[in-house]
Amino acid sequence: MTTFILRRLLQTLVVIVILSYVCFGLMTLMPGDPVEMMISANPKISTEDIVRLREFYGLDQPVYKRYLTWVSDITSGDLGYSRTYRIPVTEMMGPSLRATFILSVTSLVFSLLVAIPLGIACALKPNSKLDYTINLFNFAGISLPSFWLGIVLIIIFAVKLGWLPAGGYQTTGMSYPSWWNEVLDKGKYLILPVVSLSIQSIGRFSRFVRSSMLESLRNDFIRTARAKGMSARVVIWRHAFRNALIPLVTIIAISFSSIFSGALITETLFAYPGVGRLIYSSIMGNDFNVAMISFVISVSMVLIMNLVADILYGVVDPRISYK
Amino acid sequence: MNPVVDVKDLETTFFLKSGPFRAVNRISYSINQAETLGIVGESGCGKSVTSFSLMRLIDRPGKVTHGQALLNGKDLFKLSEPEIESVRGGQMAMIFQEPMTALNPVLTIGFQMNEQIEKHLKLTKKDAKDRAIEMLQLVGIPSAAERYDNYSHQLSGGMRQRAMIAMALSCNPQFLIADEPTTALDVTIQAQILELFQNLQEKLKMSVQFITHDLGVISEVSDKVLVMYAGQMCETGPTQEVLTSPRHPYTAALIESRPQMGHRIDRLKTIEGSVPAPHELPVGCPFSNRCSRVKSECWTIKPAFVNITPTRKIACFNPL
Ligand SMILES: Nc1ncnc2c1ncn2[C@@H]1O[C@H](COP(=O)(O)OP(=O)(O)OP(=O)(O)O)[C@@H](O)[C@H]1O
Ligand SMILES: [Mg+2]
């Protein structure tokens, strides 16, 4: 088991290095390096100065050398400065990452809480009216683009009804007497982004739950469990769902990365200060250091969740052993 | 003495798109304490459906449409869902045809035994575990305490069937249904399991409904036998009598079509044709289209199931 995890971690690391190198290369192709921005800010700058500045920033070096410098910097904990905000990247990343993480995890939990009962209800009465109705909504959920849904939600609940804030993270100037007030206030800002981010995964998950539950319920051991006198609840959850979970776990873990990347888009829509908005604004503002780190973190997240999927697979299925 | 199990006019229908299909058609039998009833018949004649009906495990589109099944005088079909749950696995247990798939692959053998024992015997976790290990030992599983923590994929087919038997017997059932418990196993294992079965039954004084299509097995384990054809009863009586002097042509055909020890024959006798599809069932006797002794009334009138001796019954106009 440990060697399996170590081997997979190593693979993951290699993929991150390759991808970040590619990304680094692409970034250098973007028009506008720091020196060019200085030139545009101060057109009177002399040619010698430009050469000196380029040397100073290492921009005269080939890409792979600059990449190596960058890697050795970040591995020693120096993430550089944001060019736009003039503060260390570490200070910006922390809160953004946390915000994105909260958004994605809430959305994942919410999707599962909704999708699992829906999927099971369908599987218990396949081809019933209930099944068809839920299926219809699932398809609608899967096919609606989440940014479009986000806009509709904002129009209805924020603009027309005024029940929920249209965007942001917390009420500005609000002070929190207790943690509970904080949760309540911030929760209000989470509702619309979470819903618009979750609709797709609800559709996807509940279809997966339905088919894997149907499969599971057809097994002989379900009849055995019933013949032992187990109640319907025990048969459904302990015997059927426990088995349906095996294929689900992988799908859920992999979906987390797609929720995470979905969150990046949703954030820009709801002006939610997470990594997504950071990436967007850093790329728009040519903020190289911020963009690179955000990118590396997003990629790592996807890869790590895949690893988690593999590990969980072994946990839920005793027939699999990692040797 | 009242029989432990008393089934009267059991009828189970599947309401299919093509129309209702009567898989079990008015079957009656009773089993006394410590007695074994063997049910035989070709594949598809309704043996399993009969058993599932008693266990109340028939799901839509199937339904028990007529009859009663008394277990110690209580009608199983009249019990509420929680009531039948407390009977299933407790007073009445069942062993299934397929040991390979009948156990849950993601739960340990011990866990699966425990949940049943805790429910029916109301034991604590600790006592339930002791009981489970004791049962595993009883069915001859070596190093039972270790097997307790195993998953089903870690056991061989024979071991799994033993574990299933241990599970079924764990709550002292008075009535045990064994649906072809040895069909999926190889011959030596089959013999071991059958022997185990007989020993346990003697020890525990259970009433057993033993289903098989192997007449050899029937003659070994059962006191009396019920021969079924297309969901209906053909013949019933004490096993030795029925097997040595069958009266119903179908029973006779079944006996003739099985290989005899020590006789070398070029070709086994087979029964012409096959079990008719439900919509092709003859109006009269269901066996009439394959019967060698068919008479004119067989085609139009259904023979009643009547006593020919105090212990034997058949449904035939032209018995042997
Ligand atoms: N769920 C179901 N839906 C429709 N028909 C069914 C269903 N279950 C059983 N049947 C039908 O009922 C009839 C009796 O089936 P059953 O399983 O009792 O046969 P069996 O005697 O146990 O055969 P075998 O020896 O192969 O186990 C068969 O014709 C079968 O097709
Ligand atoms: Mg069967």
XYZ file of C-alpha atoms and ligand atoms in Angstrom:
675
model
C 0.000 0.000 0.000
C 2.698 2.498 1.010
C 4.842 1.664 -2.003
C 1.785 2.026 -4.189
C 1.074 5.487 -2.824
C 4.726 6.520 -3.068
C 4.917 5.342 -6.654
C 1.749 7.195 -7.561
C 2.953 10.340 -5.783
C 6.142 10.205 -7.804
C 4.170 9.837 -11.038
C 2.001 12.751 -9.996
C 5.067 14.872 -9.342
C 6.520 14.107 -12.759
C 3.267 15.103 -14.441
C 3.151 18.350 -12.474
C 6.710 19.210 -13.516
C 6.024 18.527 -17.187
C 2.775 20.454 -17.203
C 4.192 23.397 -15.328
C 7.116 23.571 -17.768
C 4.726 23.641 -20.709
C 2.683 26.289 -18.986
C 5.783 28.295 -18.137
C 6.803 28.214 -21.771
C 3.350 29.309 -22.932
C 3.335 32.170 -20.451
C 6.586 33.530 -21.815
C 4.977 33.652 -25.236
C 2.308 35.996 -23.935
C 2.886 39.565 -25.080
C 4.071 41.956 -22.420
C 6.879 40.983 -20.075
C 7.611 43.167 -17.007
C 10.152 45.258 -18.849
C 7.782 45.983 -21.713
C 5.243 47.120 -19.153
C 7.832 49.442 -17.638
C 8.528 50.804 -21.084
C 4.893 51.542 -21.651
C 4.710 53.176 -18.227
C 7.775 55.281 -18.900
C 8.432 55.778 -22.634
C 11.563 57.826 -21.968
C 13.520 54.836 -20.664
C 16.870 54.383 -22.432
C 17.938 51.357 -24.463
C 20.832 50.607 -22.056
C 18.402 50.630 -19.192
C 16.196 48.161 -21.035
C 19.086 45.787 -21.558
C 20.113 46.163 -17.931
C 16.587 45.538 -16.683
C 16.241 42.485 -18.911
C 19.452 41.107 -17.459
C 18.305 41.984 -13.953
C 15.032 40.101 -14.348
C 16.786 37.256 -16.183
C 14.639 37.800 -19.245
C 17.652 37.400 -21.524
C 18.029 33.783 -20.405
C 16.553 30.841 -22.378
C 13.201 29.524 -21.153
C 14.500 26.323 -19.559
C 17.033 28.264 -17.457
C 14.359 30.651 -16.281
C 12.114 27.681 -15.487
C 14.851 26.070 -13.376
C 15.362 29.307 -11.464
C 11.625 29.560 -10.914
C 11.438 25.961 -9.667
C 14.330 26.388 -7.264
C 12.711 29.589 -5.987
C 9.302 28.090 -5.319
C 10.726 24.922 -3.799
C 12.631 27.104 -1.341
C 9.306 28.749 -0.497
C 9.804 31.973 -2.433
C 6.734 32.380 -4.625
C 7.737 35.848 -5.736
C 5.756 39.063 -5.746
C 2.524 39.859 -7.471
C 3.317 42.430 -10.109
C -0.144 43.896 -9.892
C -0.625 44.107 -6.146
C 3.000 44.353 -5.066
C 2.558 41.886 -2.232
C 4.104 38.418 -1.852
C 2.167 35.742 -3.780
C 2.001 33.585 -0.637
C -0.122 36.232 1.040
C -2.556 36.293 -1.849
C -2.752 32.571 -2.424
C -3.675 31.521 1.106
C -7.077 33.211 1.402
C -7.979 32.590 -2.252
C -7.182 28.931 -2.028
C -9.196 28.603 1.124
C -12.164 30.368 -0.452
C -12.066 28.119 -3.522
C -11.667 25.065 -1.384
C -14.682 25.998 0.711
C -16.733 26.618 -2.412
C -15.756 23.315 -4.075
C -16.111 21.148 -0.986
C -19.485 22.676 -0.106
C -20.607 22.073 -3.644
C -19.371 18.476 -3.615
C -21.096 17.713 -0.313
C -24.271 19.455 -1.425
C -24.319 17.581 -4.746
C -23.864 14.257 -3.007
C -26.514 14.970 -0.395
C -29.002 15.721 -3.144
C -27.861 13.214 -5.755
C -27.570 10.075 -3.633
C -31.190 10.027 -2.403
C -32.423 10.976 -5.880
C -30.399 8.229 -7.537
C -31.472 5.635 -5.007
C -35.121 6.647 -5.335
C -34.847 6.115 -9.095
C -33.111 2.768 -8.689
C -35.746 1.479 -6.284
C -38.512 2.231 -8.773
C -36.923 2.088 -12.208
C -39.055 3.314 -15.112
C -41.632 4.766 -12.788
C -43.018 8.284 -13.152
C -40.685 9.404 -10.367
C -37.711 7.924 -12.200
C -38.621 9.669 -15.450
C -39.168 13.004 -13.742
C -35.860 12.901 -11.894
C -34.103 11.789 -15.040
C -35.516 14.712 -16.948
C -34.119 17.119 -14.369
C -30.797 15.326 -14.395
C -30.478 15.774 -18.121
C -31.466 19.397 -17.843
C -28.862 19.847 -15.106
C -26.139 18.163 -17.095
C -26.824 20.141 -20.241
C -27.235 23.608 -18.725
C -23.947 25.524 -18.786
C -23.164 26.550 -15.229
C -22.257 30.149 -16.115
C -25.634 30.580 -17.804
C -27.383 29.080 -14.803
C -25.352 31.374 -12.566
C -26.569 34.420 -14.450
C -30.180 33.241 -14.291
C -29.848 32.628 -10.568
C -28.413 36.090 -10.034
C -31.234 37.671 -12.027
C -33.931 35.784 -10.115
C -32.679 35.652 -6.546
C -30.469 38.697 -6.348
C -31.955 41.178 -8.770
C -35.684 40.354 -8.920
C -36.330 38.935 -5.472
C -33.412 40.470 -3.641
C -33.127 37.523 -1.277
C -29.470 36.794 -1.752
C -26.388 38.840 -2.616
C -25.382 38.770 -6.279
C -21.740 38.244 -5.540
C -18.864 38.700 -3.147
C -17.633 36.798 -0.188
C -18.947 38.577 2.880
C -20.807 41.738 3.771
C -18.300 44.576 3.615
C -17.586 46.307 6.893
C -19.322 43.534 8.809
C -17.816 42.499 12.120
C -18.532 39.087 13.544
C -19.317 38.837 17.255
C -19.184 35.036 17.063
C -18.131 32.346 14.586
C -21.779 31.547 14.051
C -22.519 35.027 12.704
C -19.557 34.640 10.397
C -20.809 31.319 9.049
C -24.284 32.749 8.525
C -23.064 35.828 6.718
C -20.555 34.045 4.514
C -22.999 31.193 3.929
C -25.455 33.630 2.389
C -22.836 34.523 -0.208
C -22.089 30.864 -0.887
C -25.631 29.754 -1.738
C -25.903 30.969 -5.329
C -22.367 29.990 -6.385
C -22.766 26.557 -4.769
C -26.116 25.929 -6.420
C -24.966 26.976 -9.865
C -21.799 24.938 -9.469
C -23.660 21.872 -8.156
C -26.487 21.480 -10.647
C -24.298 19.702 -13.164
C -22.700 17.369 -10.677
C -26.086 16.589 -9.143
C -27.305 15.494 -12.553
C -24.191 13.489 -13.217
C -23.944 11.913 -9.758
C -27.574 10.941 -9.493
C -27.407 9.167 -12.828
C -24.340 7.306 -11.679
C -25.941 6.441 -8.355
C -29.032 5.209 -10.167
C -27.197 2.883 -12.513
C -24.758 1.581 -9.971
C -27.560 1.028 -7.442
C -29.642 -0.791 -10.052
C -26.666 -2.997 -10.765
C -26.071 -3.585 -7.089
C -29.707 -4.393 -6.302
C -29.713 -7.130 -8.928
C -27.072 -9.098 -7.048
C -27.882 -12.394 -5.363
C -26.531 -11.184 -2.049
C -29.343 -8.652 -1.843
C -31.784 -11.554 -1.759
C -29.605 -13.240 0.858
C -29.717 -10.136 3.019
C -33.492 -9.988 2.725
C -33.753 -13.705 3.458
C -31.831 -13.046 6.671
C -34.626 -10.733 7.753
C -32.754 -7.478 7.268
C -35.036 -4.463 6.999
C -35.393 -2.568 3.745
C -33.261 0.244 5.132
C -30.395 -2.070 6.011
C -30.645 -3.890 2.698
C -30.585 -0.651 0.724
C -27.848 1.197 2.574
C -25.620 -1.432 4.103
C -25.787 -4.052 1.385
C -26.784 -2.388 -1.869
C -25.373 1.107 -1.471
C -22.160 -0.132 0.090
C -21.521 -2.065 -3.115
C -22.748 0.695 -5.380
C -20.183 2.917 -3.710
C -17.265 1.093 -5.318
C -17.663 2.546 -8.807
C -19.005 5.784 -7.335
C -15.965 6.618 -5.254
C -13.747 6.916 -8.300
C -16.261 9.014 -10.120
C -16.759 11.294 -7.146
C -13.057 11.799 -6.545
C -12.425 12.524 -10.202
C -15.448 14.812 -10.316
C -14.005 16.834 -7.499
C -11.362 18.103 -9.862
C -14.002 19.073 -12.389
C -15.965 20.821 -9.644
C -12.763 22.591 -8.691
C -12.182 23.808 -12.212
C -15.875 24.672 -12.508
C -15.445 26.735 -9.367
C -12.824 28.798 -11.147
C -15.415 29.913 -13.697
C -18.217 30.336 -11.197
C -15.991 32.554 -9.044
C -15.459 35.099 -11.782
C -19.205 35.222 -12.311
C -20.019 35.801 -8.653
C -17.025 38.032 -7.907
C -16.002 35.422 -5.379
C -12.396 35.977 -4.299
C -11.015 32.505 -4.989
C -8.224 31.064 -7.059
C -10.335 31.239 -10.191
C -10.727 34.969 -10.012
C -7.075 35.243 -9.120
C -6.048 33.298 -12.203
C -8.373 35.316 -14.382
C -7.204 38.665 -13.114
C -3.559 37.646 -13.029
C -3.608 36.535 -16.637
C -5.493 39.642 -17.676
C -3.087 41.788 -15.686
C -0.006 39.922 -16.867
C 0.738 38.916 -13.284
C 3.095 36.090 -14.142
C 4.025 34.809 -10.682
C 0.453 34.616 -9.497
C -0.740 32.927 -12.669
C 1.948 30.253 -12.561
C 1.354 29.325 -8.948
C -2.420 29.233 -9.365
C -1.957 27.039 -12.349
C 0.356 24.622 -10.575
C -2.039 24.397 -7.655
C -5.032 23.694 -9.875
C -3.187 20.998 -11.760
C -1.931 19.405 -8.556
C -5.440 19.392 -7.203
C -6.740 17.401 -10.179
C -3.879 14.938 -10.024
C -4.081 14.493 -6.277
C -7.803 13.814 -6.453
C -7.099 11.088 -9.008
C -4.644 9.569 -6.586
C -7.206 9.820 -3.796
C -9.671 8.025 -6.083
C -7.270 5.133 -6.534
C -6.596 4.850 -2.831
C -10.267 5.040 -1.862
C -11.022 2.370 -4.413
C -8.881 -0.031 -2.435
C -10.520 1.066 0.800
C -14.108 0.420 -0.297
C -13.417 -2.796 -2.181
C -11.733 -5.507 -0.122
C -11.045 -7.509 -3.259
C -8.487 -4.972 -4.403
C -5.096 -5.048 -2.832
C -2.183 -2.817 -3.752
C 0.800 -5.068 -3.938
C -49.350 -33.530 15.693
C -49.734 -30.478 13.495
C -47.228 -30.079 10.702
C -44.663 -27.291 11.096
C -45.231 -26.121 7.548
C -48.580 -26.314 5.831
C -48.966 -24.880 2.362
C -52.429 -24.795 0.832
C -53.332 -23.934 -2.748
C -50.339 -21.714 -3.281
C -50.577 -19.760 -6.484
C -47.953 -17.267 -7.647
C -48.473 -15.176 -10.741
C -46.122 -12.945 -12.686
C -47.963 -10.101 -14.313
C -45.910 -9.744 -17.452
C -46.424 -7.487 -20.452
C -47.499 -10.551 -22.440
C -50.154 -11.313 -19.831
C -50.325 -12.994 -16.427
C -48.108 -16.043 -16.064
C -48.895 -18.563 -13.339
C -45.469 -19.855 -12.275
C -46.924 -21.806 -9.347
C -50.404 -23.189 -9.743
C -52.302 -24.326 -6.640
C -49.654 -26.279 -4.812
C -50.269 -27.864 -1.409
C -47.938 -29.770 0.873
C -47.036 -30.060 4.511
C -43.851 -30.876 6.386
C -43.666 -32.288 9.900
C -41.016 -31.624 12.460
C -37.632 -33.156 11.567
C -39.009 -34.215 8.213
C -37.568 -33.434 4.799
C -39.693 -32.829 1.753
C -37.878 -33.060 -1.552
C -39.249 -31.049 -4.447
C -38.178 -32.220 -7.904
C -38.962 -31.154 -11.404
C -37.325 -29.903 -14.553
C -35.758 -26.483 -14.749
C -38.387 -23.773 -14.854
C -41.169 -25.805 -13.238
C -41.497 -23.325 -10.375
C -39.436 -24.833 -7.555
C -37.605 -21.647 -6.723
C -40.685 -19.501 -7.115
C -42.467 -21.752 -4.608
C -39.652 -21.221 -2.106
C -39.427 -17.487 -2.656
C -43.180 -17.252 -2.222
C -42.935 -18.801 1.232
C -40.087 -16.441 2.103
C -42.182 -13.563 0.787
C -39.342 -12.666 -1.555
C -41.434 -12.434 -4.704
C -41.127 -8.947 -6.162
C -43.112 -7.084 -8.729
C -44.309 -8.025 -11.298
C -44.794 -11.259 -9.327
C -47.355 -11.756 -6.591
C -48.766 -14.566 -4.482
C -52.289 -14.540 -5.843
C -53.892 -17.317 -3.854
C -53.470 -19.697 -0.954
C -51.897 -19.747 2.440
C -48.644 -20.911 3.974
C -48.853 -21.739 7.640
C -45.688 -21.843 9.702
C -46.610 -23.194 13.129
C -50.188 -22.258 12.387
C -49.451 -18.663 11.396
C -50.127 -17.597 7.838
C -46.924 -16.132 6.391
C -48.865 -14.258 3.742
C -50.841 -12.354 6.341
C -47.821 -11.043 8.246
C -46.881 -7.377 8.063
C -43.487 -6.442 6.647
C -41.758 -6.115 10.073
C -43.354 -9.381 11.183
C -42.129 -11.324 8.187
C -38.680 -9.781 8.657
C -38.511 -11.199 12.146
C -39.456 -14.648 10.829
C -37.067 -14.640 7.884
C -33.623 -15.676 8.943
C -34.993 -16.604 12.356
C -37.669 -19.318 12.441
C -37.434 -19.767 8.696
C -34.198 -19.696 6.743
C -33.125 -20.332 3.191
C -29.986 -21.530 1.450
C -29.564 -20.474 -2.141
C -28.549 -22.136 -5.340
C -25.456 -20.008 -5.996
C -22.865 -19.883 -3.207
C -20.510 -17.836 -5.387
C -22.726 -14.786 -5.501
C -24.961 -15.186 -2.479
C -22.516 -13.522 -0.087
C -21.859 -9.798 -0.016
C -18.326 -9.239 -1.369
C -17.586 -6.093 0.623
C -18.559 -7.346 4.074
C -16.735 -10.006 6.058
C -18.336 -13.391 6.623
C -18.410 -12.584 10.324
C -20.171 -9.284 9.802
C -22.825 -10.907 7.626
C -23.442 -13.612 10.196
C -23.452 -11.175 13.074
C -26.090 -8.859 11.724
C -28.482 -11.776 11.465
C -27.633 -13.230 14.873
C -27.874 -9.856 16.591
C -31.267 -9.275 15.039
C -32.929 -12.587 15.745
C -31.249 -13.907 18.859
C -30.906 -10.434 20.388
C -27.330 -11.122 21.413
C -24.616 -8.582 22.117
C -21.846 -8.124 19.543
C -19.467 -10.232 21.574
C -21.890 -13.130 22.083
C -22.998 -12.947 18.463
C -19.391 -13.349 17.388
C -18.962 -16.405 19.605
C -22.137 -17.854 18.168
C -21.019 -17.168 14.594
C -17.652 -18.841 15.150
C -19.375 -21.778 16.810
C -21.625 -22.146 13.760
C -18.680 -21.955 11.375
C -17.037 -24.745 13.358
C -20.243 -26.746 13.313
C -20.356 -26.746 9.509
C -16.762 -27.924 9.401
C -14.891 -24.795 8.443
C -11.293 -25.151 9.628
C -9.788 -22.296 11.673
C -13.217 -20.724 11.971
C -12.023 -17.780 14.030
C -9.822 -16.634 11.151
C -12.467 -17.303 8.519
C -14.787 -15.098 10.527
C -12.742 -12.093 9.406
C -12.444 -13.225 5.797
C -14.259 -11.838 2.819
C -16.153 -14.200 0.547
C -13.544 -13.975 -2.226
C -11.049 -15.520 0.165
C -13.128 -18.712 0.449
C -13.553 -21.578 -1.990
C -16.984 -22.457 -3.393
C -17.483 -25.301 -0.943
C -16.427 -23.093 1.951
C -18.832 -20.399 0.887
C -21.700 -22.850 0.766
C -20.719 -24.065 4.231
C -20.681 -20.463 5.405
C -24.123 -19.975 3.880
C -25.389 -23.037 5.706
C -23.819 -21.790 8.938
C -25.557 -18.477 8.395
C -28.933 -20.054 7.657
C -28.712 -22.268 10.732
C -27.314 -19.618 13.053
C -30.647 -18.587 14.525
C -32.069 -22.069 15.087
C -34.626 -22.138 12.298
C -37.480 -24.624 12.586
C -37.985 -24.536 8.876
C -35.176 -24.540 6.355
C -35.518 -24.159 2.613
C -32.554 -25.433 0.651
C -32.807 -24.448 -3.002
C -30.425 -26.724 -4.885
C -27.664 -26.115 -2.330
C -25.189 -28.399 -4.051
C -25.885 -27.907 -7.755
C -23.074 -25.416 -8.263
C -20.472 -27.521 -6.481
C -18.293 -30.339 -7.742
C -19.226 -33.899 -6.871
C -16.940 -34.575 -3.908
C -17.818 -31.282 -2.257
C -21.460 -32.000 -3.046
C -21.267 -35.300 -1.142
C -19.615 -33.624 1.843
C -22.215 -30.883 1.995
C -25.081 -33.356 1.735
C -23.677 -35.416 4.563
C -23.178 -32.325 6.685
C -26.714 -31.369 5.905
C -28.188 -34.647 7.034
C -26.171 -34.656 10.251
C -27.271 -31.161 11.101
C -30.879 -31.855 10.399
C -30.878 -34.854 12.705
C -29.197 -32.804 15.376
C -31.407 -29.738 15.056
C -34.748 -31.436 14.237
C -35.609 -29.002 11.491
C -38.312 -29.286 8.886
C -36.597 -29.020 5.542
C -37.789 -28.265 2.054
C -35.053 -29.578 -0.171
C -35.151 -28.581 -3.810
C -33.174 -30.308 -6.484
C -33.508 -31.823 -9.902
C -31.192 -34.646 -8.915
C -33.281 -37.673 -7.973
C -30.213 -39.343 -6.462
C -29.906 -36.514 -3.984
C -33.613 -36.684 -3.219
C -33.457 -40.369 -2.407
C -30.597 -39.679 0.001
C -31.949 -36.732 1.927
C -35.705 -36.661 1.813
C -38.494 -38.542 3.576
C -41.133 -37.609 1.081
C -41.113 -36.109 -2.338
C -43.222 -33.753 -4.401
C -42.891 -33.913 -8.172
C -43.754 -30.699 -9.986
C -44.406 -30.025 -13.618
C -45.077 -26.590 -15.154
C -45.994 -25.092 -11.805
C -48.371 -27.917 -10.876
C -48.217 -30.999 -8.688
C -47.926 -34.388 -10.398
C -47.175 -36.792 -7.656
C -46.315 -36.912 -3.992
C -45.574 -39.662 -1.490
C -42.841 -41.311 0.585
C -39.559 -41.005 -1.318
C -38.682 -44.685 -1.582
C -42.176 -45.636 -2.767
C -42.340 -42.918 -5.368
C -38.869 -43.610 -6.702
C -39.259 -47.378 -6.860
C -42.829 -47.490 -8.136
C -43.755 -44.171 -9.727
C -47.409 -43.881 -10.739
C -47.405 -40.648 -12.707
C -45.938 -40.977 -16.216
C -43.896 -37.804 -15.685
C -42.267 -39.190 -12.520
C -41.522 -42.405 -14.344
C -39.999 -40.500 -17.236
C -37.832 -38.465 -14.847
C -36.548 -41.642 -13.218
C -35.838 -43.319 -16.534
C -33.963 -40.345 -17.866
C -31.289 -40.467 -15.207
C -28.148 -42.553 -15.567
C -27.943 -45.724 -13.486
C -24.795 -46.768 -11.688
C -23.232 -49.841 -13.277
C -25.431 -49.814 -16.366
C -23.735 -48.939 -19.567
C -26.120 -47.471 -22.052
C -25.594 -45.930 -25.422
C -28.158 -43.262 -25.018
C -29.984 -41.871 -22.040
C -33.712 -41.825 -22.360
C -35.027 -38.322 -22.593
C -38.494 -36.929 -22.248
C -39.668 -35.860 -25.684
C -40.181 -32.139 -26.091
C -39.722 -29.604 -23.353
C -41.748 -27.840 -20.700
C -44.380 -25.896 -22.665
C -44.346 -22.121 -22.593
C -47.109 -20.735 -20.395
C -49.339 -19.664 -23.262
C -48.907 -23.068 -24.936
C -49.939 -24.999 -21.847
C -52.493 -27.686 -22.834
C -56.025 -27.125 -21.594
C -56.157 -30.469 -19.806
C -53.218 -32.167 -18.125
C -50.123 -29.948 -18.528
C -48.008 -33.006 -19.413
C -50.393 -34.338 -22.075
C -48.371 -33.183 -25.073
C -45.295 -35.127 -23.931
C -46.962 -38.067 -22.221
C -46.606 -41.609 -23.597
C -49.820 -42.772 -21.915
C -52.025 -39.894 -22.984
C -55.754 -40.594 -23.332
C -58.428 -38.493 -24.982
C -59.730 -36.883 -21.793
C -56.180 -35.797 -20.856
C -56.364 -33.125 -23.562
C -59.510 -31.496 -22.329
C -59.898 -32.136 -18.605
C -57.377 -31.361 -15.939
C -56.901 -34.382 -13.671
C -57.526 -33.709 -9.972
C -54.753 -34.310 -7.469
C -56.155 -37.218 -5.468
C -55.096 -39.914 -3.041
C -54.339 -43.327 -4.478
C -53.103 -44.666 -1.140
C -53.359 -42.897 2.239
C -49.859 -41.458 1.774
C -49.667 -40.995 -1.974
C -51.367 -38.613 -4.341
C -51.220 -38.179 -8.093
C -52.887 -36.130 -10.787
C -53.354 -38.525 -13.669
C -56.166 -40.270 -15.571
C -54.005 -43.136 -16.722
C -51.451 -43.918 -14.001
C -48.882 -46.681 -14.228
N -39.092 -12.508 -11.788
C -39.691 -13.279 -12.706
N -40.388 -12.733 -13.714
C -40.990 -13.501 -14.633
N -40.979 -14.829 -14.637
C -40.309 -15.457 -13.671
C -39.620 -14.716 -12.655
N -39.020 -15.589 -11.820
C -39.330 -16.816 -12.295
N -40.100 -16.742 -13.398
C -40.633 -17.862 -14.180
O -41.226 -18.779 -13.323
C -40.989 -20.091 -13.757
C -40.461 -20.925 -12.636
O -39.147 -20.496 -12.321
P -38.303 -21.127 -11.157
O -37.120 -20.249 -10.965
O -39.159 -21.367 -9.982
O -37.837 -22.501 -11.765
P -37.046 -23.656 -11.038
O -37.957 -24.816 -10.963
O -36.466 -23.152 -9.766
O -35.910 -23.945 -12.101
P -34.355 -24.261 -11.843
O -34.270 -25.711 -11.616
O -33.735 -23.868 -13.152
O -33.894 -23.424 -10.710
C -40.029 -20.009 -14.927
O -40.750 -20.194 -16.107
C -39.505 -18.608 -14.859
O -39.282 -18.112 -16.135
Mg -34.435 -22.621 -9.093
